[in-house]
Coordinates of C-alpha atoms in Angstrom, one line a residue:
Chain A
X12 CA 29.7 -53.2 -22.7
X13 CA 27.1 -51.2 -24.4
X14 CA 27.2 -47.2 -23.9
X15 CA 23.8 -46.0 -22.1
X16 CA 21.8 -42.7 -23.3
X17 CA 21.8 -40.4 -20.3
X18 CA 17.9 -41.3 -19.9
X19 CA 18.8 -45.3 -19.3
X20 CA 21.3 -44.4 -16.9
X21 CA 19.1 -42.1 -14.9
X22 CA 16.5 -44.9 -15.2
X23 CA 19.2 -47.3 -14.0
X24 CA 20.3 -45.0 -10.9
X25 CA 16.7 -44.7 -9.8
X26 CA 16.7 -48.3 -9.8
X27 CA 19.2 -49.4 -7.5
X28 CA 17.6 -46.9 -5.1
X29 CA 14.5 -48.1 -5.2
X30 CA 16.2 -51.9 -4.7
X31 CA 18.7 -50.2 -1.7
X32 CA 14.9 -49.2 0.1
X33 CA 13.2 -52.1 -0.5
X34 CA 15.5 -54.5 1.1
X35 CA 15.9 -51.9 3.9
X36 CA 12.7 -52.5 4.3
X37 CA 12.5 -56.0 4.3
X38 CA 15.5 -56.2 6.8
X39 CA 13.1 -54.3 9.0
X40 CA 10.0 -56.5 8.0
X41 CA 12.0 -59.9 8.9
X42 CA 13.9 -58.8 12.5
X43 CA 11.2 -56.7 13.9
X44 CA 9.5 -57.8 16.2
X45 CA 5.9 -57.3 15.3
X46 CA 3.6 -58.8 18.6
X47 CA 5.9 -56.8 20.8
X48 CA 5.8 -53.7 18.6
X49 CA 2.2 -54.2 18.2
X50 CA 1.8 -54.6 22.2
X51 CA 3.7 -51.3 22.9
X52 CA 2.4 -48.9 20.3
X53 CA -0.8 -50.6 19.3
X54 CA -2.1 -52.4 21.8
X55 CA -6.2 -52.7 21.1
X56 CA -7.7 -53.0 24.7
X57 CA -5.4 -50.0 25.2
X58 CA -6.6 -48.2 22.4
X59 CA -10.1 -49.0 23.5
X60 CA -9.9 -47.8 26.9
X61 CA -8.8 -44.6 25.9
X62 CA -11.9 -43.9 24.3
X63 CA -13.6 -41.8 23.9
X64 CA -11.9 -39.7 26.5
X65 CA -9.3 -38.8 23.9
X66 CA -11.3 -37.0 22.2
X67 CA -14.1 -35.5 24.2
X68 CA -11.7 -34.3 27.1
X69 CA -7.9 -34.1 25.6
X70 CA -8.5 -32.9 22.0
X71 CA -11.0 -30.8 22.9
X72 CA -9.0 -29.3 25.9
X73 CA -5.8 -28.9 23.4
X74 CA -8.1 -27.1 21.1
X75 CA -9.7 -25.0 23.7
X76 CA -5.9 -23.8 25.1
X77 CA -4.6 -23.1 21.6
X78 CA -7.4 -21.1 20.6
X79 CA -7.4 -18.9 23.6
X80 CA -3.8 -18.8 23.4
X81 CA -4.1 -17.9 19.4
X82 CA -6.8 -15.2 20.3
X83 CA -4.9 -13.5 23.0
X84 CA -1.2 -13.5 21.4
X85 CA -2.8 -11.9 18.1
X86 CA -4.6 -9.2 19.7
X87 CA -1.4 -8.5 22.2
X88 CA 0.7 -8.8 19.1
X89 CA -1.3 -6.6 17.3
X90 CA -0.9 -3.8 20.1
X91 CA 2.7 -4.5 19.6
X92 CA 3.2 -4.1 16.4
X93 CA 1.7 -0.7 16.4
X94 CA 3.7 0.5 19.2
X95 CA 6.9 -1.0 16.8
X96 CA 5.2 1.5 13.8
X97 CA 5.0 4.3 16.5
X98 CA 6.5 7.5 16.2
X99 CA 7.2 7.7 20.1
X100 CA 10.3 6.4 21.3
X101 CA 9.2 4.9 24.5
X102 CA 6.1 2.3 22.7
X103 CA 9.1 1.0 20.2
X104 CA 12.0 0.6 23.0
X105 CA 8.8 -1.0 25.3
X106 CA 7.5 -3.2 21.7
X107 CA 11.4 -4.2 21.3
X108 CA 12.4 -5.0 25.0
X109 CA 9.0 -7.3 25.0
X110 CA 9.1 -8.9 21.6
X111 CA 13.1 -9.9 22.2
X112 CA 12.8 -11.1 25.7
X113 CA 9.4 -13.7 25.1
X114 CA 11.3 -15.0 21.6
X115 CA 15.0 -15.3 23.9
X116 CA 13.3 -17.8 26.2
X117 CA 12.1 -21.0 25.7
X118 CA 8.2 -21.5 26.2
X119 CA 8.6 -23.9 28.8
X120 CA 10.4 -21.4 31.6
X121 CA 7.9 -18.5 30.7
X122 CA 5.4 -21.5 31.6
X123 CA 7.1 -22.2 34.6
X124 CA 7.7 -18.4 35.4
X125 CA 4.1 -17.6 34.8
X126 CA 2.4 -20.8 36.9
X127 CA 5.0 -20.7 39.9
X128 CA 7.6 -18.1 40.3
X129 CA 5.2 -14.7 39.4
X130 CA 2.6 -16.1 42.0
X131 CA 5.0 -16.5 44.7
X132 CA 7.0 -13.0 43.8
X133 CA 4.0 -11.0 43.1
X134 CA 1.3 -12.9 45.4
X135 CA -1.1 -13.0 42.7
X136 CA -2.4 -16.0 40.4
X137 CA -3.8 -15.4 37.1
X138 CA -7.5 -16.3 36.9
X139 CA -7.6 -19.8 36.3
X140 CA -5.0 -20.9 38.2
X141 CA -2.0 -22.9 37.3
X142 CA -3.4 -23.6 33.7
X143 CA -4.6 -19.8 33.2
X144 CA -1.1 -19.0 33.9
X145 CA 0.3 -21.6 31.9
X146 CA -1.8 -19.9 28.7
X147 CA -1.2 -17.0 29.8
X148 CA 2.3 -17.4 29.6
X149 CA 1.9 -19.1 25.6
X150 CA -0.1 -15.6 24.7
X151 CA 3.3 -13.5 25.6
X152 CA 5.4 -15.9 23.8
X153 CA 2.8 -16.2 20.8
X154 CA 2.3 -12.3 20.9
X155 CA 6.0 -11.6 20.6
X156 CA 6.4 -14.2 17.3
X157 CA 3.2 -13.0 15.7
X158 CA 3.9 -9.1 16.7
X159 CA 6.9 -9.6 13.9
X160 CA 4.7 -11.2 11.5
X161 CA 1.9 -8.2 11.7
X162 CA 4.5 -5.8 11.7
X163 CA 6.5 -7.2 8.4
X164 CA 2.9 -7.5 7.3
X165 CA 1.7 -3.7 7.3
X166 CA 5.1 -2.5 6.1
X167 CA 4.7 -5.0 3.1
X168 CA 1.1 -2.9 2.0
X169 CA 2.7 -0.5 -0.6
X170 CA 3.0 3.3 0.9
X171 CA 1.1 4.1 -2.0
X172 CA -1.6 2.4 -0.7
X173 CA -2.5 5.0 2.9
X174 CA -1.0 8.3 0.4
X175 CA -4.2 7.7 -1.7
X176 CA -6.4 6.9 1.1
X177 CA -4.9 10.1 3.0
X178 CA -5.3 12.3 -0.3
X179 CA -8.9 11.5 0.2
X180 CA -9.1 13.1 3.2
X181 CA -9.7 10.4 5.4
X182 CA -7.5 10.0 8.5
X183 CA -4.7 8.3 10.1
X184 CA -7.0 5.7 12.1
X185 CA -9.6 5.0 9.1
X186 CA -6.9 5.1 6.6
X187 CA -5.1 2.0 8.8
X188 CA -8.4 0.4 9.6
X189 CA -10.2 0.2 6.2
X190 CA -6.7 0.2 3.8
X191 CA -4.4 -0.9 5.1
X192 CA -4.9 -3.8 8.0
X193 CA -7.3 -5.5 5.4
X194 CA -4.5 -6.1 3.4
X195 CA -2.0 -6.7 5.6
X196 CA -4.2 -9.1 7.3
X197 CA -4.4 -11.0 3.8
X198 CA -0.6 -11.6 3.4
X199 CA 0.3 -12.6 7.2
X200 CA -2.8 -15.1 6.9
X201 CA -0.2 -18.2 5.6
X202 CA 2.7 -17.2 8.2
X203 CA -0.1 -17.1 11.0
X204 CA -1.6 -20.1 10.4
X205 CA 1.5 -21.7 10.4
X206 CA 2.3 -19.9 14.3
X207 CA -1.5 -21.7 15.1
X208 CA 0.6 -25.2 14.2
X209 CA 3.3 -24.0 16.3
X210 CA 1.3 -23.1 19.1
X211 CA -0.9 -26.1 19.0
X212 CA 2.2 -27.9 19.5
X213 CA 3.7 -25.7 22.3
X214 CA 0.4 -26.4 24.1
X215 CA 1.8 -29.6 24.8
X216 CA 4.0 -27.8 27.7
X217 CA 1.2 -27.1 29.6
X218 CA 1.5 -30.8 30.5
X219 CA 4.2 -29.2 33.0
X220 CA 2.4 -27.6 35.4
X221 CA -0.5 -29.8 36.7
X222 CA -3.5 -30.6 35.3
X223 CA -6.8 -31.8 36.8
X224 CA -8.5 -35.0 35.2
X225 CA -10.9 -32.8 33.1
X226 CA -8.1 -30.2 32.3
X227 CA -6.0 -32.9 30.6
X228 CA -4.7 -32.1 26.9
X229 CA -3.3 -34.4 24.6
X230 CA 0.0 -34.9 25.8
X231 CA -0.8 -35.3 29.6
X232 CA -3.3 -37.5 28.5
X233 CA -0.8 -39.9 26.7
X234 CA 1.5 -39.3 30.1
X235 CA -1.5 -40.8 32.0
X236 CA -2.2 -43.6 29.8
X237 CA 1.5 -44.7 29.3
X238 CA 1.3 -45.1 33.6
X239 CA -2.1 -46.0 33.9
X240 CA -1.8 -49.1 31.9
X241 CA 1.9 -49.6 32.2
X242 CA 1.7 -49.9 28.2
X243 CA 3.2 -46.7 25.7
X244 CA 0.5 -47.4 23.1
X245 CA -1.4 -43.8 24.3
X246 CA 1.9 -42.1 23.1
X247 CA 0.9 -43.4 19.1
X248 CA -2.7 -42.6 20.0
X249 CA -2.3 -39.1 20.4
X250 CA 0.4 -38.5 17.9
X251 CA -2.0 -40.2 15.6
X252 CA -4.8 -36.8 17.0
X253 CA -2.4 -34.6 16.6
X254 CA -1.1 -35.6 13.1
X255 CA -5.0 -35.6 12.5
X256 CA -5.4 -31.9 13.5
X257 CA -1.9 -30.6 12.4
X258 CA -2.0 -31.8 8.9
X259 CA -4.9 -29.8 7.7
X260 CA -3.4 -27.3 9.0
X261 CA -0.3 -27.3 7.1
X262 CA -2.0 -28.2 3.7
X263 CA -3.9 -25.4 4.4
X264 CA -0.9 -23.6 4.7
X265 CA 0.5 -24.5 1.7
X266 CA -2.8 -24.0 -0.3
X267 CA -3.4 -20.6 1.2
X268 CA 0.5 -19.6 0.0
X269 CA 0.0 -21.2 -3.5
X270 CA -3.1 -19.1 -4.0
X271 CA -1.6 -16.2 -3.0
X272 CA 1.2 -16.2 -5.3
X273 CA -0.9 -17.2 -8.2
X274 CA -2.7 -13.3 -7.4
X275 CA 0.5 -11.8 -8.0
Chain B
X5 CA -4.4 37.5 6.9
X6 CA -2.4 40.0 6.0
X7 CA -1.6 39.1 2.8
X8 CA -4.1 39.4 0.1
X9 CA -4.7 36.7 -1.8
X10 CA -6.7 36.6 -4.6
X11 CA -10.0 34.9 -4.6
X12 CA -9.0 33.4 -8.3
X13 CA -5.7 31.7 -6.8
X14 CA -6.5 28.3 -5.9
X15 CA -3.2 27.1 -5.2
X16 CA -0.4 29.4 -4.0
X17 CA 3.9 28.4 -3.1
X18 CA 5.4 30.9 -1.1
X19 CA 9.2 29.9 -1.0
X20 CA 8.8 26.6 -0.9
X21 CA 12.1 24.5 0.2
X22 CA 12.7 20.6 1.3
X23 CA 14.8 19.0 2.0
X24 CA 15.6 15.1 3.0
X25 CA 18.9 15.6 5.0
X26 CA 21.1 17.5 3.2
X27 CA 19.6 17.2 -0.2
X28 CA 17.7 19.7 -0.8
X29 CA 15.2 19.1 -3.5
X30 CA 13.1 22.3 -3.9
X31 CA 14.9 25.4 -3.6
X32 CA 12.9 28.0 -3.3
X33 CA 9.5 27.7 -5.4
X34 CA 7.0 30.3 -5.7
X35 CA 4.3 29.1 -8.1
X36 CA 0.6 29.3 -8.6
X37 CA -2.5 28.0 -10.0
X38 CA -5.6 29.8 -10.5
X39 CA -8.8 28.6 -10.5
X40 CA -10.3 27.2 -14.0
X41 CA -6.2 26.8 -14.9
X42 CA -4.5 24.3 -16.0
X43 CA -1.0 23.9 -15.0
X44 CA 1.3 21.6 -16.7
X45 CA 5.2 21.1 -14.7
X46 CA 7.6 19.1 -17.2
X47 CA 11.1 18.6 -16.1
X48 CA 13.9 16.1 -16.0
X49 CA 13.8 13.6 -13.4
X50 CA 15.0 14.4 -10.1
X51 CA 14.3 18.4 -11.2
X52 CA 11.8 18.2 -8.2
X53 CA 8.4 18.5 -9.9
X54 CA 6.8 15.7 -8.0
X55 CA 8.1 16.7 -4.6
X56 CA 6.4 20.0 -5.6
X57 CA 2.8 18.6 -6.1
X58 CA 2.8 16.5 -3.1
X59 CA 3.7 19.2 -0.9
X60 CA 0.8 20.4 -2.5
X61 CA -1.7 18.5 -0.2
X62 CA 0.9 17.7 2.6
X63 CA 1.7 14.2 1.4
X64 CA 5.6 15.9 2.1
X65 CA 6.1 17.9 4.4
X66 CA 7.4 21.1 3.4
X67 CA 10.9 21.9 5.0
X68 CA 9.9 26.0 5.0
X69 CA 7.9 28.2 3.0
X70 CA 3.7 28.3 2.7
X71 CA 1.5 26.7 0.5
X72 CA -1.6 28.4 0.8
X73 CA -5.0 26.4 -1.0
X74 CA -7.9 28.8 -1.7
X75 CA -6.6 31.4 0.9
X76 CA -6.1 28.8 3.5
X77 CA -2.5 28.3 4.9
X78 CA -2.0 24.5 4.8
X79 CA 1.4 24.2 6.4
X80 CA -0.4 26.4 9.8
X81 CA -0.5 23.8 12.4
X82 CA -3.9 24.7 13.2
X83 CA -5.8 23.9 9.6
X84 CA -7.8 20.4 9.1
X85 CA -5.5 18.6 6.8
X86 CA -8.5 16.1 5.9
X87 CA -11.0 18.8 5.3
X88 CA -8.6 20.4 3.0
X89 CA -7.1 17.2 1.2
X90 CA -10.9 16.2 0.5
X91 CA -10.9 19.4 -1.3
X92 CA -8.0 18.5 -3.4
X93 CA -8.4 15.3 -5.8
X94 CA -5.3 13.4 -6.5
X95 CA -4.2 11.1 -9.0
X96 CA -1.2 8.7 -9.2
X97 CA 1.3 7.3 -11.6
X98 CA 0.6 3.6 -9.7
X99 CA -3.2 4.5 -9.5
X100 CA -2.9 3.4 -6.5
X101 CA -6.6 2.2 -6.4
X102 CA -7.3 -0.4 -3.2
X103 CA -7.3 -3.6 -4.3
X104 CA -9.0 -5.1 -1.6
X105 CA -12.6 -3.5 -2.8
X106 CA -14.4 -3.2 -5.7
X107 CA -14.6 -0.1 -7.9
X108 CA -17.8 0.8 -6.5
X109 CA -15.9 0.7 -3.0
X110 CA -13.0 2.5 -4.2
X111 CA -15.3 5.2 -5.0
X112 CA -18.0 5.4 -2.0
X113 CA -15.7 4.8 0.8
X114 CA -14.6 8.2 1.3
X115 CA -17.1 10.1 0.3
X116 CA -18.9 7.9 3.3
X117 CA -16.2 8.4 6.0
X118 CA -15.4 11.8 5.0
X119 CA -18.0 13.4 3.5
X120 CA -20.5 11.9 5.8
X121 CA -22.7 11.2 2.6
X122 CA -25.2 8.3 2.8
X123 CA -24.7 4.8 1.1
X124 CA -26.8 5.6 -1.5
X125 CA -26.0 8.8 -2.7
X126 CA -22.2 8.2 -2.8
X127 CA -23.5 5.2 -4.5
X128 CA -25.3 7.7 -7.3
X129 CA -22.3 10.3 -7.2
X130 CA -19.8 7.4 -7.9
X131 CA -21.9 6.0 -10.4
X132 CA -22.0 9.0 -12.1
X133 CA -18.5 9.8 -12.2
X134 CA -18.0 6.2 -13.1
X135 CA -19.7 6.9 -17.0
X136 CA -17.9 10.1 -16.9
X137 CA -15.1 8.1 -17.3
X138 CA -16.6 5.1 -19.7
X139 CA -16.0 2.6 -17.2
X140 CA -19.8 2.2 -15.3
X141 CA -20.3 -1.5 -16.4
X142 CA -16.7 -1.8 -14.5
X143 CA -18.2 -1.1 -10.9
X144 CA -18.9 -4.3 -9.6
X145 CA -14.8 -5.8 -10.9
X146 CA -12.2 -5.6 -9.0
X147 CA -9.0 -3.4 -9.3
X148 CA -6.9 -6.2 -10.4
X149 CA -9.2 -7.6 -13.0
X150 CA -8.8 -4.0 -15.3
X151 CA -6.2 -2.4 -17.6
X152 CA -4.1 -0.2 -16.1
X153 CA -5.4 2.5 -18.2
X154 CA -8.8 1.9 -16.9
X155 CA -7.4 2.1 -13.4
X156 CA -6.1 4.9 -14.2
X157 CA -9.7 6.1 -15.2
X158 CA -10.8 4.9 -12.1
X159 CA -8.6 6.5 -9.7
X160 CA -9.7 10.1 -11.6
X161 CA -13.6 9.2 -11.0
X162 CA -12.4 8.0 -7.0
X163 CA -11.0 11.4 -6.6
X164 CA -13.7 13.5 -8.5
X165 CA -16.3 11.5 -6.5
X166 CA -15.2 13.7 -3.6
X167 CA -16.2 16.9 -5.9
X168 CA -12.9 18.6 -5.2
X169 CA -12.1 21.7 -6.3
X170 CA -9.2 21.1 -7.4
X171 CA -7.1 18.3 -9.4
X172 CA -3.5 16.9 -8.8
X173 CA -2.1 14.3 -11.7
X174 CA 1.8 12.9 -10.9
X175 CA 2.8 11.6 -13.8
X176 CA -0.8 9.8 -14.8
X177 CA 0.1 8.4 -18.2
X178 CA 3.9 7.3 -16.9
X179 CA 3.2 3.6 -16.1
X180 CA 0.9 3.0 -19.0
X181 CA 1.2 1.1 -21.8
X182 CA 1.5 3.6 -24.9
X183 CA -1.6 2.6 -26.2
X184 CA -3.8 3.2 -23.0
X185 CA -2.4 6.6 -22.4
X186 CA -4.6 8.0 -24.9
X187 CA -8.2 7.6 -22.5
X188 CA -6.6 8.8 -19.9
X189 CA -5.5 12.1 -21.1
X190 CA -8.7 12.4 -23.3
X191 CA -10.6 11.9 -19.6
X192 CA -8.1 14.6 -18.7
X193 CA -9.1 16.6 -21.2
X194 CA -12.4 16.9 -20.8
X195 CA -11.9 17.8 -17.1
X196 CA -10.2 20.7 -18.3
X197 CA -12.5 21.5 -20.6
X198 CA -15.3 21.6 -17.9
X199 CA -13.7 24.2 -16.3
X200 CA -11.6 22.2 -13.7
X201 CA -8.4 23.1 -11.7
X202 CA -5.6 21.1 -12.5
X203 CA -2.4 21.1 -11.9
X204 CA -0.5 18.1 -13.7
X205 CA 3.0 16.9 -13.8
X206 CA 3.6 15.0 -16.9
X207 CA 5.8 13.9 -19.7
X208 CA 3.3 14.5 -22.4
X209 CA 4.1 17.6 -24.3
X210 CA 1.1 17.5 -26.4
X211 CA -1.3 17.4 -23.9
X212 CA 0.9 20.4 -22.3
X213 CA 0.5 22.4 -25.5
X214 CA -3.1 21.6 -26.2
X215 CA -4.9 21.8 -22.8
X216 CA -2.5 24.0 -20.8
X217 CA -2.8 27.2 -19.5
X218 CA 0.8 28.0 -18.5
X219 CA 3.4 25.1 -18.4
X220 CA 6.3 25.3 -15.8
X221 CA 10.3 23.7 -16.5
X222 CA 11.8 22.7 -13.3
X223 CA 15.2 22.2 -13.3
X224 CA 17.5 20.9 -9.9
X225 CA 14.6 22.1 -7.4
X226 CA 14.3 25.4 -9.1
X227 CA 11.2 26.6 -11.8
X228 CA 14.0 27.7 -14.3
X229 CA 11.5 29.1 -16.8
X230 CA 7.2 29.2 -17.2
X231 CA 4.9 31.0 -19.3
X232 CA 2.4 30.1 -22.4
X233 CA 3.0 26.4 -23.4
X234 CA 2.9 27.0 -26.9
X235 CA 5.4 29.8 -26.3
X236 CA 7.8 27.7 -24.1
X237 CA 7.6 25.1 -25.9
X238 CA 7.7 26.5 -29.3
X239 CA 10.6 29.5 -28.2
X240 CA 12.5 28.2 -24.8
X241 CA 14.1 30.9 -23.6
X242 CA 16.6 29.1 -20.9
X243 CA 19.4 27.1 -22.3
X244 CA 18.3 24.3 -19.9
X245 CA 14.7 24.4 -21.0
X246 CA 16.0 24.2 -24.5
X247 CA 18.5 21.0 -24.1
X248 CA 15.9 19.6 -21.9
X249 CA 13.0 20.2 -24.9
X250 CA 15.8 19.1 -27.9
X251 CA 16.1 16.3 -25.5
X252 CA 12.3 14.8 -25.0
X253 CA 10.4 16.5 -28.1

């Protein structure tokens, strides 16, 4: 038997992986069963009824909910995180208590806690109704992720950095405004990006509480389908929107983090 | 106030201590700068020099004793820290320049918020200061596009921009590659030379011995001996000064 280089055998190892896949896949290619397949996840007059609803009402609404929910968490979070930096006991033990209680529960009970129990125990319903509440409830559990991320954020802009500023003469409040939330702005952009995938995602609880026709987001909108036409082919349909809006995402992401390590 | 202090002393340290739990750092300082002087500290790492300077302007707080800048007590509760810091330029050993704006920035920004000066004279008074230090064709970069000698140079021209009357260096030259040091301390030296107040911690003898006025050896949070540079240097009279000088010189 004739001895391999090290090269030829890595070549030859590659191989039979390559041949181990590509029968897998013809297994699957020969005993699926591709009209049925087809029928469930693909089915065309499905598809096509779906339209253009799935975009105009459901993609739009998913948007709409994770950018109000994006907007609200990051300014909550940003009070947060200074009351974490404070020098009074009380805003850091108040930051804490919040910030560990909203990342201890699961999104879906503070949904269900903001839509039904808090209007029954307090008598009052958020503007908006069930949805507002439903939102409402995503901003506290975005606030309390994204408070962490802001605060790692302005601790990670050198001290050096407000000591000049302050040897200026300028004060506490423009010395955080114009030095140092600029910067720290520009390293948690990556990590906050990624908590707009998350939340994007999470907006797929709101499905939970009710919606009204034109309050439908993606995922209730797949729900619908799936019953209205007896057929699961809406469930690939909106995976297939949300793939469409996550992935940019992501690659942004990754672009964003690759960028800033090359200006290090 | 009771005590006189001379109009000439721009910088006075009345019994100066601090501590950081139980390790206490200065022990006692009573120093002073007057104005036009040029003060150089030199000591051993840890001796306490640059806890000294940055209870200068505050940047520590001072555990107990008074540090009074141009007859105004700055550890009083009741005195504007900012107005008084403006007063006071300081330079880094990390420059410290923001790296977020350009030079131009680095240099107008304060003189804006603080000084209340309008965009266009800040603009003129940082231009200025900018050829002072040979770096004017250098407003538009950004930090992190320069030497860090010509940071360096730009973080003196950020804090002159603010026309202080006074100048604090920690250890300018210490993060510098040898062969930038040189600009800086020939920017420092014609500060001095102009008639500026400066008091500078540093590890360069020669620039001690040439530009100084009085140079200071600090030794374990104590000034252990000061006088005429030439004649400390030259003639220690301590035993610490002199195995700290066999040491560096």
């Amino acid at each position: 038997m004739p001895t391999l280089t090290r090269t030829q055998r890595k070549k030859a190892a590659h191989l039979g992986v390559y041949a181990v896949l590509a029968l897998l896949a013809l297994l699957v290619a020969l005993f699926a069963d591709w009209p049925l397949l087809r029928l469930n996840f693909a089915d065309g007059e499905t598809w096509r009824a779906l339209w253009p609803d799935i975009f105009l009402v459901a993609a739009r609404n998913t948007l709409i909910y994770t950018v109000l929910a994006f907007t609200g968490g990051l300014a909550l979070a940003l009070v947060l995180a200074l009351m974490k930096l404070s020098d009074v006991l009380g805003l850091r033990l108040i930051a804490t208590a919040w910030i560990e209680f909203f990342r201890g529960l699961p999104a879906l009970v503070v949904i269900l806690f903001m839509a039904l129990g808090v209007p029954l125990a307090f008598g009052w319903t958020p503007p908006g109704g069930t949805m507002g509440a439903g939102i409402l409830a995503l901003v506290f559990v975005s606030s309390a992720y994204m408070a962490e991320t802001l605060r790692a954020g302005i601790q990670a802009v050198p001290h050096g950095q407000s000591e000049a500023a302050r040897s200026l003469g300028m004060s506490s409040t423009w010395t955080f405004v114009s030095v140092v939330l600029p910067q720290a702005i520009r390293i948690v952009v990556p990590p906050l990006t990624n908590e707009v995938v998350l939340l994007l995602k999470d907006t797929s609880l709101l499905a939970i509480v009710g919606q009204q026709q034109s309050q439908l987001d993606l995922t209730s909108f797949g729900q619908n389908g799936l019953t209205t036409y007896s057929n699961p082919s809406p469930l690939l349909a909106i995976a297939l929107v949300y793939l469409l809006i996550t992935l940019p995402l992501t690659r942004l992401v990754a672009w964003l983090e690759a960028r800033q390590k090359r200006a290090r | 106030m009771a005590d006189t202090t001379p109009a000439t002393r721009a910088i006075e340290v009345r019994n100066l201590h601090k501590c950081y739990g139980d390790n206490e750092v200065l022990k006692g300082i009573d120093f002073h700068v007057d104005a036009g002087q040029v003060v150089c500290v030199i000591g051993p790492s840890g001796s306490g020099k640059s806890t000294l300077l940055r209870c200068v302007n505050r940047l520590e707080e001072p555990t107990s004793g008074q540090v009074i800048i141009e007859g105004i007590d700055i550890t009083d509760e009741n005195t504007d820290l900012d107005a008084v810091r403006s007063r006071i330029g300081m330079v880094f050993q990390q420059f410290n320049l923001f790296p977020h704006m350009s030079v131009l920035r680095n240099l107008t920004i304060a003189q804006q918020r603080v000084k209340k000066r309008s965009k266009d004279e800040a603009v003129a008074i940082a231009k200025a200061n900018l050829e002072k230090v040979g770096l004017l064709g250098k407003a538009d970069a950004y930090p992190a596009h320069l030497s860090g000698g010509q940071q360096q140079r730009v973080a003196i021209a950020r804090a002159l921009s603010m026309n202080p009357d006074m100048m604090l260096f920690d250890e300018p030259t210490s993060a510098l590659d040898p062969e930038l040091v040189g600009d800086v301390l020939q920017v420092m030296k014609d500060l001095a030379a102009e008639g500026m107040t400066m008091m500078v911690v540093t590890h360069e003898m020669g620039f001690a011995r040439e530009v100084g006025d009085k140079l200071v050896f600090m030794d374990g949070g104590v000034i252990v001996e000061e006088g005429d540079p030439r004649q400390v240097l030259g003639n220690p009279q301590h035993e610490r000064t002199q195995a700290f000088l066999s040491k560096v010189l």
